[in-house]
Coordinates of C-alpha atoms in Angstrom, one line a residue:
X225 CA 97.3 136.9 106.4
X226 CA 101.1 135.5 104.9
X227 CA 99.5 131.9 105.9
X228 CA 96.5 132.3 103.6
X229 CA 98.6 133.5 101.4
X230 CA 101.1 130.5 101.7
X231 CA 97.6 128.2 101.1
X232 CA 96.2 130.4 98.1
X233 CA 99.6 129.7 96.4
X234 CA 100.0 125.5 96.8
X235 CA 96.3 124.8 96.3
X236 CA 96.6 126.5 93.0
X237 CA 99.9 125.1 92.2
X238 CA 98.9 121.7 93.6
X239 CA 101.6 120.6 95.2
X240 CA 102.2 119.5 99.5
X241 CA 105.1 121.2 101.4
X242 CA 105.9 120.1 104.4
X243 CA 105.4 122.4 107.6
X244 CA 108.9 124.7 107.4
X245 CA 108.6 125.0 104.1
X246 CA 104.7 126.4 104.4
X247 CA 106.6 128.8 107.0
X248 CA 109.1 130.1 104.4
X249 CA 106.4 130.7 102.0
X250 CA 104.7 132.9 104.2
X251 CA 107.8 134.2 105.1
X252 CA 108.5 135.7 101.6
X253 CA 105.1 137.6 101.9
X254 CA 105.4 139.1 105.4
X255 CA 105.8 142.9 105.3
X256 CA 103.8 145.7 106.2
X257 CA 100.8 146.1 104.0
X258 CA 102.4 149.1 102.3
X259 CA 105.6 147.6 101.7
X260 CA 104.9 145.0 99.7
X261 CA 104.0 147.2 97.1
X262 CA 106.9 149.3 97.2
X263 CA 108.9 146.9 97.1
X264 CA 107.2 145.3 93.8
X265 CA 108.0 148.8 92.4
X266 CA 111.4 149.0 93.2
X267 CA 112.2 145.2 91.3
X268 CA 110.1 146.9 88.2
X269 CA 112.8 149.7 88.3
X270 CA 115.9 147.1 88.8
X271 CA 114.7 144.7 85.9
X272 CA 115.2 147.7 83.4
X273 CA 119.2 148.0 84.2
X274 CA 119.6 151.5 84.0
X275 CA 120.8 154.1 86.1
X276 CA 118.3 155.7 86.6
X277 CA 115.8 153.0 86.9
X278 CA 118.4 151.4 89.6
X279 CA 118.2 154.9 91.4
X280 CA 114.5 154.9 91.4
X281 CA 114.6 150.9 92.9
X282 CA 116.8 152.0 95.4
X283 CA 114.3 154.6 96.3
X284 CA 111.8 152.3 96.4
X285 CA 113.4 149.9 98.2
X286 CA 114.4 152.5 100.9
X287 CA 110.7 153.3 101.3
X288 CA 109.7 149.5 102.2
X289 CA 112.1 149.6 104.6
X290 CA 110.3 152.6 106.3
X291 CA 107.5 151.2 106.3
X292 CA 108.9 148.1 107.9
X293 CA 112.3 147.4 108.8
X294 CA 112.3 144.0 109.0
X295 CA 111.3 143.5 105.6
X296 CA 114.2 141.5 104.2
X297 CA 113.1 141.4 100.8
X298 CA 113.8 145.0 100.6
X299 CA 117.4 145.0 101.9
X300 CA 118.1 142.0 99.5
X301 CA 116.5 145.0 97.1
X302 CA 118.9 147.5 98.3
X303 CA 121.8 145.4 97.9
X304 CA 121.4 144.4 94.2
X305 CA 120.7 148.2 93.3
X306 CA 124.0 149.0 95.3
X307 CA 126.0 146.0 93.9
X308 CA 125.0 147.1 90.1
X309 CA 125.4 150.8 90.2
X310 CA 129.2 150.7 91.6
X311 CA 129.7 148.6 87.9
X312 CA 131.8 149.6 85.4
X313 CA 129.0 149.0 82.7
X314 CA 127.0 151.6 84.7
X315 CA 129.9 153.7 86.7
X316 CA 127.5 155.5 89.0
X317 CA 129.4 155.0 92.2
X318 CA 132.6 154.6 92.8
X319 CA 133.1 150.5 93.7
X320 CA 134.8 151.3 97.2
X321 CA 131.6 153.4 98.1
X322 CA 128.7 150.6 96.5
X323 CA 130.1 147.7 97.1
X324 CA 130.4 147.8 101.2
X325 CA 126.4 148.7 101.1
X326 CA 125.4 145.8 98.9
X327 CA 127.2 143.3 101.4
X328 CA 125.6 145.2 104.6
X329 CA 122.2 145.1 103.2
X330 CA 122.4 141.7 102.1
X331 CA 123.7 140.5 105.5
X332 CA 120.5 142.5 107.1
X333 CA 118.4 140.8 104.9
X334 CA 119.6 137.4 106.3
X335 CA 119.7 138.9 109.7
X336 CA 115.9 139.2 109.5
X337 CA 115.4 135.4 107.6
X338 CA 118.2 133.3 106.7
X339 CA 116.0 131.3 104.5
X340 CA 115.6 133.9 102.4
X341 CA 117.0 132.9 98.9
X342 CA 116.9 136.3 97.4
X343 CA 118.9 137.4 100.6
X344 CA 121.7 134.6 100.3
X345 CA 121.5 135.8 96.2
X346 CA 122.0 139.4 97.2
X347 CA 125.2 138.3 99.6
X348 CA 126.2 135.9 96.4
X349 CA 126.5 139.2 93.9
X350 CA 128.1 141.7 96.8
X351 CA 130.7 139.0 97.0
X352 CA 131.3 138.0 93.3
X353 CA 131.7 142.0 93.1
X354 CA 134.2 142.0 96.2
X355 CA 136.3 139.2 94.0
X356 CA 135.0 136.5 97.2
X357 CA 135.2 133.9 94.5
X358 CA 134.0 130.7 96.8
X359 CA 132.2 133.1 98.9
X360 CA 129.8 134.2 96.2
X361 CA 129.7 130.5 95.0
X362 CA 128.7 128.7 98.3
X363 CA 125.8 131.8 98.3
X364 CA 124.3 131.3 95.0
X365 CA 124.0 127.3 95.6
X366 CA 122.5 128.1 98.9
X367 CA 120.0 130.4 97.1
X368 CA 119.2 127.9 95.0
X369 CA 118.6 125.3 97.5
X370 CA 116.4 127.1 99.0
X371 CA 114.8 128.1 96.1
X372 CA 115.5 126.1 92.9
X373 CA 112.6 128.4 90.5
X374 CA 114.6 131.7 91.8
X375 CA 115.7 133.0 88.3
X376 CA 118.0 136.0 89.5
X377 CA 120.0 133.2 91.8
X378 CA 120.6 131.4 88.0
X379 CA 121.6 134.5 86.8
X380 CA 124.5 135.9 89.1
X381 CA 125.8 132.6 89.7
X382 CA 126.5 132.3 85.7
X383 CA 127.5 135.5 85.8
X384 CA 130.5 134.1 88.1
X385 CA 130.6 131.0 86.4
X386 CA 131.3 132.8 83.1
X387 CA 133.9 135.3 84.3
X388 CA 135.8 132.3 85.7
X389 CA 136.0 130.6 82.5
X390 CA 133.8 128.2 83.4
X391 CA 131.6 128.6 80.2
X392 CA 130.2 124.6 80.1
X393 CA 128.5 125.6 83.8
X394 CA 127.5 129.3 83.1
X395 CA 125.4 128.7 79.7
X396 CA 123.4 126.1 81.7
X397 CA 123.0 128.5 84.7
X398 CA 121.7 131.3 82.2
X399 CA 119.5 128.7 80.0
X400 CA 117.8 127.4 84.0
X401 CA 117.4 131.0 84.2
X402 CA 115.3 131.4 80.8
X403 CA 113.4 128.7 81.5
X404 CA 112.1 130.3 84.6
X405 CA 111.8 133.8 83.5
X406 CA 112.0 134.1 79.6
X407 CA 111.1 137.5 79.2
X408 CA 114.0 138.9 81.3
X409 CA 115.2 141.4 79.0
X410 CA 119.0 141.7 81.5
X411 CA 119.5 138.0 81.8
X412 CA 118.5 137.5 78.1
X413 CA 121.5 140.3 77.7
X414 CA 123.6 138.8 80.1
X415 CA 123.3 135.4 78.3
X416 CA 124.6 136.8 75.2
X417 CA 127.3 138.1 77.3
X418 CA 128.2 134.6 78.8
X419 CA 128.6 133.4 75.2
X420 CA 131.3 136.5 74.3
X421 CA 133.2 135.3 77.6
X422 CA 132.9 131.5 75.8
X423 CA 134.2 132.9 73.0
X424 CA 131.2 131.4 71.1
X425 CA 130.7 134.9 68.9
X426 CA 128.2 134.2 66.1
X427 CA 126.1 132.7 69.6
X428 CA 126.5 135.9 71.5
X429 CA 125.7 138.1 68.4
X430 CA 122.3 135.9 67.9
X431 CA 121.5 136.2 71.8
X432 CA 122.3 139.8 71.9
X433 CA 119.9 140.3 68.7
X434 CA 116.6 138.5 70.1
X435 CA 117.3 140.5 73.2
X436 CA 116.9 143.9 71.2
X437 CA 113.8 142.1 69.1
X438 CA 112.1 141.8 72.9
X439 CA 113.2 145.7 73.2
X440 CA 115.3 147.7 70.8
X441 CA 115.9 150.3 73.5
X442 CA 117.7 147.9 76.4
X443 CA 120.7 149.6 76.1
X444 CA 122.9 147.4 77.9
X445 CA 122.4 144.6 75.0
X446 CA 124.5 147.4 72.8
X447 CA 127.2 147.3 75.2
X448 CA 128.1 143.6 74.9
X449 CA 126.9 143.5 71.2
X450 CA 129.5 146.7 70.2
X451 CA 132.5 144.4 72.2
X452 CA 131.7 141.4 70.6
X453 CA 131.5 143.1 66.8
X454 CA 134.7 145.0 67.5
X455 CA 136.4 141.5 68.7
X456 CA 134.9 140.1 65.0
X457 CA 136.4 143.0 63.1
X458 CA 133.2 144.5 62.1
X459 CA 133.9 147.6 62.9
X460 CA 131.0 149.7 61.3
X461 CA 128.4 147.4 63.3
X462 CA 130.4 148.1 66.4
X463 CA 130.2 151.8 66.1
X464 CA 126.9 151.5 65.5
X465 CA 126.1 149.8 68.6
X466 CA 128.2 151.8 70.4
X467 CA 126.9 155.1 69.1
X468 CA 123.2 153.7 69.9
X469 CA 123.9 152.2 73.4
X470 CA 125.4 156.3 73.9
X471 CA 122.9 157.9 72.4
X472 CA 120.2 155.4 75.3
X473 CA 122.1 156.3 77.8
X474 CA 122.8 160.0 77.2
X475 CA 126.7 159.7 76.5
X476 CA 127.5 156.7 79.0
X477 CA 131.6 157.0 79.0
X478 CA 131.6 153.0 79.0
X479 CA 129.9 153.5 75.5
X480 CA 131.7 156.1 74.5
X481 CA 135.2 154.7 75.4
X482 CA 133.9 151.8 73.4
X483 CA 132.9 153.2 70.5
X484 CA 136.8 155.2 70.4
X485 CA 138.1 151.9 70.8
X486 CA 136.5 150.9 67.7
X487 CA 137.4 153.6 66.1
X488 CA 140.9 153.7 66.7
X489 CA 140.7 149.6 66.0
X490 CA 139.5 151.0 62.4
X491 CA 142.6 153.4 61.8
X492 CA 141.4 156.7 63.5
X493 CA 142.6 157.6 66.7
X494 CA 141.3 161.1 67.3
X495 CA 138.3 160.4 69.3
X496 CA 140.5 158.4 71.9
X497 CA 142.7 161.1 72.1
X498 CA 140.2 163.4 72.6
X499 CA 138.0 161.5 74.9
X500 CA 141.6 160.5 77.3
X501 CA 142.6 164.1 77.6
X502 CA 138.9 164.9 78.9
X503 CA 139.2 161.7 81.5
X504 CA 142.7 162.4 82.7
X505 CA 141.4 166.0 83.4
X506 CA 138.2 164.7 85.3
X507 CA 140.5 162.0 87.2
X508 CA 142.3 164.8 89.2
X509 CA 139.2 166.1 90.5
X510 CA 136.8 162.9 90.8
X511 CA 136.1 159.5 90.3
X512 CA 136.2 158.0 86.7
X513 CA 135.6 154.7 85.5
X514 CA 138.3 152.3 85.3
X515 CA 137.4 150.4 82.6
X516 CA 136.7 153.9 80.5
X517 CA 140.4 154.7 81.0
X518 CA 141.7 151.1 80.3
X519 CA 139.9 151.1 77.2
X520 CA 141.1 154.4 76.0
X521 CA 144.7 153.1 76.8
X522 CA 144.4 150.0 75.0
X523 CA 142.8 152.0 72.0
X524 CA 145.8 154.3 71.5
X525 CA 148.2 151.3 72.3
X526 CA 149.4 152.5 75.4
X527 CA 150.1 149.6 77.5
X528 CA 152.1 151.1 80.0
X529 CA 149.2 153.9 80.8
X530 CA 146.9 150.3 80.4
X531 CA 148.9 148.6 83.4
X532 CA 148.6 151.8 85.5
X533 CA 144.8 152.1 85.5
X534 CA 144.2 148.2 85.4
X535 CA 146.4 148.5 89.2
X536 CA 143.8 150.7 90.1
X537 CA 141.2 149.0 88.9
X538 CA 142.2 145.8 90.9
X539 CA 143.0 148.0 93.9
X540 CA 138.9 149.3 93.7
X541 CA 138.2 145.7 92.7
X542 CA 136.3 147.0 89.3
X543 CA 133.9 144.6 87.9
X544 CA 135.0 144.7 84.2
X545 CA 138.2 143.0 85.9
X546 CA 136.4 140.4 87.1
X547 CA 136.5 138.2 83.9
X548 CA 140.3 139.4 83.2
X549 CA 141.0 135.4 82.9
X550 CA 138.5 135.0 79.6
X551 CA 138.0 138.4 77.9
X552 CA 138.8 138.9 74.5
X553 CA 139.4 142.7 75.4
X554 CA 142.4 142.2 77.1
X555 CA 144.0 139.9 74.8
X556 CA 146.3 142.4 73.2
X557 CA 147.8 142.5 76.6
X558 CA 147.6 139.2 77.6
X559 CA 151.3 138.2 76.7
X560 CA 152.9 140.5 78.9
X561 CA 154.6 139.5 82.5
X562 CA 152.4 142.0 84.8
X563 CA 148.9 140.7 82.9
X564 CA 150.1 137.4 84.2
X565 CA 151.0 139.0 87.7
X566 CA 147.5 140.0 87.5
X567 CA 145.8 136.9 87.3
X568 CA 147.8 135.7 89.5
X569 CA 147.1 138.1 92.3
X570 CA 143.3 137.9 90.9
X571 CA 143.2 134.4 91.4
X572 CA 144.6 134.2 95.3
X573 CA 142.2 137.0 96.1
X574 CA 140.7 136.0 100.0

């Protein structure tokens, strides 16, 4: 059945692969007859980037696999939805607890087919994640040797690209991305992103606004735009994104701790103060986003509490460090001696 498949798919696209490649094709489609489904319904969850449509992937996901194990698709599956939910812009699992089961259900997933692009994609982003800087490189151009129309391969790798300051490389990763999947409502977001970490703000505030005209409920595209507004000095629309992108999310502390930052940015420090005692409180107990307590610092112009958490943060390897070299958030910082320890350390990470 995968080999008729294989055949359906190049006599309609008209083109002649040669007899491995035919192989891979089918490949891609082998799974129990159940599975493939499921596993359809779990990348319909991921694509909306939230938590709780990452949850419900992951469920999914889980279920190919019961159906049949050796259905590498789905591990790849269960490895993004592990990689993005230990995030700070999401802070549903602790890093130290996601991150470990994204890499081992990536590396299943290229157990099972080594060919697999969207496995060597999967083992890209658990690296990038881990701080593997060259690891998560050498994946993503693997990915995308095997499979040079696999969007989400465009994606992470400018993702990395981006938080390494190599802005030139990342917008043409993200625009290869676009051209392959235009409707992508998290790499259109992500793009918009990849222009704040450029620095290229009236760009980023463009990008970030046709993503909301595609859907004015993608919460995450309120995220990047409230950061990139505050960075501007336009502090009314950065509350207002904020106070949206909470509101989307039902009182997401990343948006919330942005939306204090603002505040405090525009002369009132209450809600910070506020918000920091409740966190501290939390933090004896549990597990709290990094970034959330960074920001709060930062906001209240605390830089010693700042250092403290951002030592944590590089101890859990948090994601919002991972573009520490080119964030505009952390310039108010970026002058001292143990920010340039940081990037430092950062930099000679294994």
């Amino acid at each position: 059945m995968q080999e008729e498949i294989a055949r359906e798919i190049t006599t309609n696209l008209k083109v002649t692969l040669e007899p491995e490649q035919k192989k891979r094709l089918a490949r891609r489609y082998e799974a129990d007859k159940e599975a493939y489904p499921l596993y359809l319904k779990g990348r319909y969850h991921w694509n909306k980037a939230t938590i709780p449509g990452l949850k419900k992937a992951l469920e999914y996901f889980e279920q190919a696999i019961e159906k049949d194990p050796a259905y590498g698709l789905a591990w790849a599956g269960v490895s993004d939805c592990y990689a993005m939910l230990g995030m700070d812009r999401y802070a549903a699992l602790p890093p130290k607890e996601a991150y470990p089961k994204a890499k081992a259900a990536a590396r299943k997933a290229l157990e099972i087919d080594d060919a697999l692009a969207e496995g060597h994609t999967s083992l890209g982003y658990a690296r990038l994640v881990d701080w593997d800087w060259a690891g998560a490189e050498e994946e993503f151009r693997r990915a995308i040797q095997l499979n040079p129309d696999f969007a989400q391969a465009h994606h992470f790798y400018g993702f990395l690209l981006a938080s390494r300051g190599r802005s030139e490389e990342s917008l043409a990763q993200f625009r290869q991305a676009l051209e392959i999947d235009p409707l992508s409502l998290i790499i259109n977001c992500d793009y918009g992103w990849a222009f704040y970490c450029a620095r290229r703000y009236d760009e980023a505030v463009d990008q970030l606004r046709r993503t909301l005209e595609m859907d004015a409920n993608f919460a995450q595209a309120y995220l990047w735009l409230g950061l990139v507004r505050l960075v501007q000095g336009s502090f009314r629309e950065s509350a207002e994104a904020f106070e949206t992108g909470a509101r989307l999310t039902g009182g997401s502390p990343t948006m919330l701790a942005g939306l204090a930052l603002t505040r405090a940015s525009d002369g009132d420090r209450g809600q910070a103060e506020r918000m920091l005692a409740e966190m501290e409180e939390k933090a004896k107990t549990g597990y709290v986003p990094m970034a959330t307590m960074v920001q709060l610092h930062l906001a209240l112009g605390n830089v010693d509490g700042s250092f403290e958490w951002l030592e944590r943060a590089f101890a859990y390897r948090a994601s919002f460090m991972m573009p520490l070299p080119v964030y505009a958030f952390f310039d108010s910082i970026r002058g001292d001696p143990r920010f340039d320890d940081l990037l430092r350390r950062q930099a000679a990470v294994p």
